[in-house]
Amino acid sequence: MPSADLSRLAALHGVATSYSPSPDRTVAASVTAVTRALAALGVDAGTPEAVRAALAARERERAERLLPPTVVGWGTGVPPALAALPGGTLLLVRTEQGETRPSAENLPPGVHRVTATAPDGRTGEAHLIVAPPGLPAPPARSYGLLVQLYSLLSRRSWGMGDLADLGDLADWAGRTLGAGFVQINPLHAAVPGPPTDPSPYRPSSRRFPDPVHLRIEDVPEFAYLSESKGEGAGAGVEGAEGRARLEGPLRRAAELREAVLDKGALIDRDAVWAAKKAALEAVVDEVPLGPGRLAAYRDFLAEQGQALEDHATWCALAEVHGPAWHTWPAPLRDPRSPGTARARRELAARVDFHSRLAWLTDTQLTAVQRTAREAGMPLGIVHDLAVGVHPEGSDAWAQQDTLAAGMSVGAPPDAFNARGQDWGLPPWRPDRLAACGYAPFRALLQALFRYAGALRIDHVMGLFRLWWVPRGLPPTEGTYVRYDAEAMLAVLVLEASRAGAVVIGEDLGTVEPGVRETLRERGVYGTSVLWFERDWEGDGRPLPPETWRADCLATVTTHDLPPTASRLTGEHVGLRDGLGLLTRPLAEEHAEAAADTAEWLDLLTRLGLLHGHGTDGTVSTRADGTAATEEEARIQAVHRYLLRTPARMIGVWLPDGVGDRRPQNLPGTWDQYPNWRLPVADAQGRPVTLEDLTASPRLRALLDVVRTRTDRPGGAEGTGGGSNTSTVDSADGADSADRADAPGRT
């Protein structure tokens, strides 16, 4: 048990000394966890004497300071921290817009600097974040598609889905079926392999996207190499030698595409990147940028500044020394050292190459969002922000001063996972974030909102607190460290409002009291998954649809859960049994899954949502006149249930539209299951191309159900009609403020 002094010191630095794995149980954090968390914050608590000295210093600093490092204001009122200053205190505010003001009233949104001078002579200076009171709701109720981009292969992609495939999907779904958005996995830059970690949630950089998602043929300079030119225009530098360099990558691309789509191979990200990288090197080496393109590239370099230079430098150094920067020669481990500056000059061509790739990827991402909006989508592409970065990646190298050394983010043990979780991601230091006015977080959000109509934030509870696990200890030996949630939310609301974007928080799992209410107050949407929406504090039965919250993205399943067909048939139990993941006898697990399915089917039938099979004996038909299967009818029914809720965003897991059985990620596995490497497939496991998806009567029938209009949540369904609309009319319904969504983070 931590001592009284250690507990007080920890509290003053936001380090918890206990946690509650369940509402009726509190567990003390170990002294080791608390001490090491404090050490990562620069506080020596290794001995009782050190604890007392640190405690006295912290209390003295808090008593003497006039302002904290960062102050937050909402709307046009005076921020509370400034209103609480001693009477007669003089203020000087230097706004982000370049003004100087003697008052903090009616300030414009932005990140300003404020200086305070008290009557007793004390002075203080702070960052002042002023944000709108909250984000507005999306323009209308809408539905959209959820898909992992790498899994969405067309007959033109290079062995994995790319940005052109995403643009085609959004264009088709928006124009043909009135979808309002497409949500995808994080497209952050990965730590290069081989083998590359396939998880999109352990990236090298969250700020810069991964060029593996590029459609090479859409790079304008590619055409000058790929086309055979005669004498005259185009015959110069774009000659036979340059075209010859493309033959190998193009041939390899066709092989990789055929292997996945026609031969049952897994998606091989490393092989795809090797082919694309070779093609991009040929393009960059052989075709100079035209004047306009060069000007645009230089503008991008200027906009991104030091952050892009650091990222590109890390990429160049990783090619020479490997991606594990902790093993690099000592001078190169510091991004600001003279040795790194010298290496940057020596590798200037490679630094420029990786900077060029960041620009090309940014331009294609921007074009995809433009395509989605032009197709009628009110939101367009919903991007995903991972909770952290790989400890050996470019962000961890470039942002060492703001990351907690020797710590990893995870989850505490609870009733559903007695061992806890360690995600291997170094957390931000809350003190360093506050000291710099949350500049890294602001820059990250600004980069993502360049091309996002909405942003999903993985583990949004991390804006409030994170479970820190000391390196070398099991997750059970961690503790929570608290962040200034008001400042984090203010930055989030400020940047999202500037971009006109929606924010969706992934708030599944254990959520401390007050978090959902605070997020809702600021206009941040939550995530509600059908299978988890039960009255956990009561009888455990499914929540009636009208009691769901309105401010959420409602889905049937996610990338971390079994596809709906697998869940309804119980096949997910057999999969987990085959991998040795069950904690109870197979028969018991099967019985529980069957009972769960039966309960839902009974509810769907009673609500009149299960059409055709299993109800009045009629057989539902698709738009092409073919009969729908019983499985399809059930999948359609659970989506009709979502339409009965007041949720303003309805998400459809795209693989559900073709009967895919395989989850994209199976938590608890690593090499036992092909996580993040599966193409979208049909019920028999055969890959389904983007072209086949858009022509699928089964998918069309499901999406016709979801686009069906309703007069009001919980009311009678409409006829569906044929109008091309991205909205489903609704009125706000009652929120369910206090409940448990998912029984544990996956």
Tab-separated table of C-alpha atoms in Angstrom, residues 6-7 9-20 29-43 58 387 402-412 423 425-434 438 459-470 475 477-485 488 512 515:
chain	number	residue	atom	x	y	z
A	6	LEU	CA	3.284	8.935	-1.471
A	7	SER	CA	-0.481	8.958	-2.029
A	9	LEU	CA	2.374	13.223	-3.949
A	10	ALA	CA	0.816	10.915	-6.521
A	11	ALA	CA	-2.505	12.766	-6.357
A	12	LEU	CA	-0.775	16.098	-6.968
A	13	HIS	CA	0.716	14.659	-10.171
A	14	GLY	CA	-2.438	12.892	-11.351
A	15	VAL	CA	-1.197	9.386	-10.539
A	16	ALA	CA	-3.815	7.078	-9.041
A	17	THR	CA	-3.065	4.865	-6.045
A	18	SER	CA	-6.083	2.591	-6.570
A	19	TYR	CA	-8.556	1.521	-9.233
A	20	SER	CA	-11.969	-0.151	-9.369
A	29	ALA	CA	-2.059	0.125	-6.920
A	30	SER	CA	1.366	-1.240	-6.090
A	31	VAL	CA	4.031	1.056	-4.684
A	32	THR	CA	6.251	0.049	-7.615
A	33	ALA	CA	3.668	1.132	-10.183
A	34	VAL	CA	3.077	4.470	-8.474
A	35	THR	CA	6.779	5.149	-7.946
A	36	ARG	CA	7.712	4.323	-11.524
A	37	ALA	CA	4.851	6.389	-12.931
A	38	LEU	CA	6.069	9.343	-10.904
A	39	ALA	CA	9.615	8.713	-12.132
A	40	ALA	CA	8.358	8.848	-15.725
A	41	LEU	CA	6.940	12.280	-14.848
A	42	GLY	CA	10.329	13.410	-13.575
A	43	VAL	CA	9.505	12.992	-9.881
A	58	ARG	CA	5.108	20.314	-5.408
A	387	VAL	CA	-4.659	5.626	-29.131
A	402	THR	CA	6.564	14.623	-24.542
A	403	LEU	CA	6.380	10.827	-24.105
A	404	ALA	CA	6.694	8.955	-20.806
A	405	ALA	CA	9.898	6.909	-20.968
A	406	GLY	CA	9.639	3.331	-19.732
A	407	MET	CA	5.829	3.286	-19.779
A	408	SER	CA	3.237	1.563	-21.932
A	409	VAL	CA	-0.505	2.108	-22.313
A	410	GLY	CA	-2.875	-0.742	-21.522
A	411	ALA	CA	-5.925	-1.712	-19.501
A	412	PRO	CA	-6.275	-2.909	-15.912
A	423	TRP	CA	-0.785	-2.425	-25.801
A	425	LEU	CA	2.289	2.176	-26.774
A	426	PRO	CA	4.197	4.913	-24.905
A	427	PRO	CA	1.819	7.511	-23.414
A	428	TRP	CA	2.068	11.256	-23.591
A	429	ARG	CA	3.270	13.006	-20.444
A	430	PRO	CA	0.406	15.196	-19.239
A	431	ASP	CA	2.798	17.722	-17.683
A	432	ARG	CA	4.748	18.198	-20.911
A	433	LEU	CA	1.539	18.540	-22.931
A	434	ALA	CA	0.308	21.275	-20.607
A	438	TYR	CA	-0.891	20.753	-26.146
A	459	HIS	CA	-10.313	4.553	-26.635
A	460	VAL	CA	-11.606	8.087	-26.192
A	461	MET	CA	-11.403	7.586	-22.416
A	462	GLY	CA	-7.677	8.213	-22.891
A	463	LEU	CA	-8.464	11.922	-23.016
A	464	PHE	CA	-9.262	11.578	-19.307
A	465	ARG	CA	-6.870	8.908	-18.021
A	466	LEU	CA	-4.687	6.066	-19.244
A	467	TRP	CA	-3.485	2.875	-17.611
A	468	TRP	CA	0.320	3.114	-17.458
A	469	VAL	CA	2.244	-0.163	-17.304
A	470	PRO	CA	5.922	0.104	-16.287
A	475	PRO	CA	-0.382	-5.170	-16.888
A	477	GLU	CA	1.172	-3.903	-12.014
A	478	GLY	CA	0.060	-0.654	-13.649
A	479	THR	CA	-1.833	2.393	-12.481
A	480	TYR	CA	-3.986	5.136	-13.939
A	481	VAL	CA	-2.477	8.518	-14.778
A	482	ARG	CA	-4.878	11.386	-15.291
A	483	TYR	CA	-4.799	13.989	-18.065
A	484	ASP	CA	-6.372	17.435	-18.101
A	485	ALA	CA	-9.513	16.272	-19.880
A	488	MET	CA	-7.703	17.830	-24.231
A	512	GLU	CA	-15.483	5.908	-15.326
A	515	VAL	CA	-17.003	10.606	-18.940
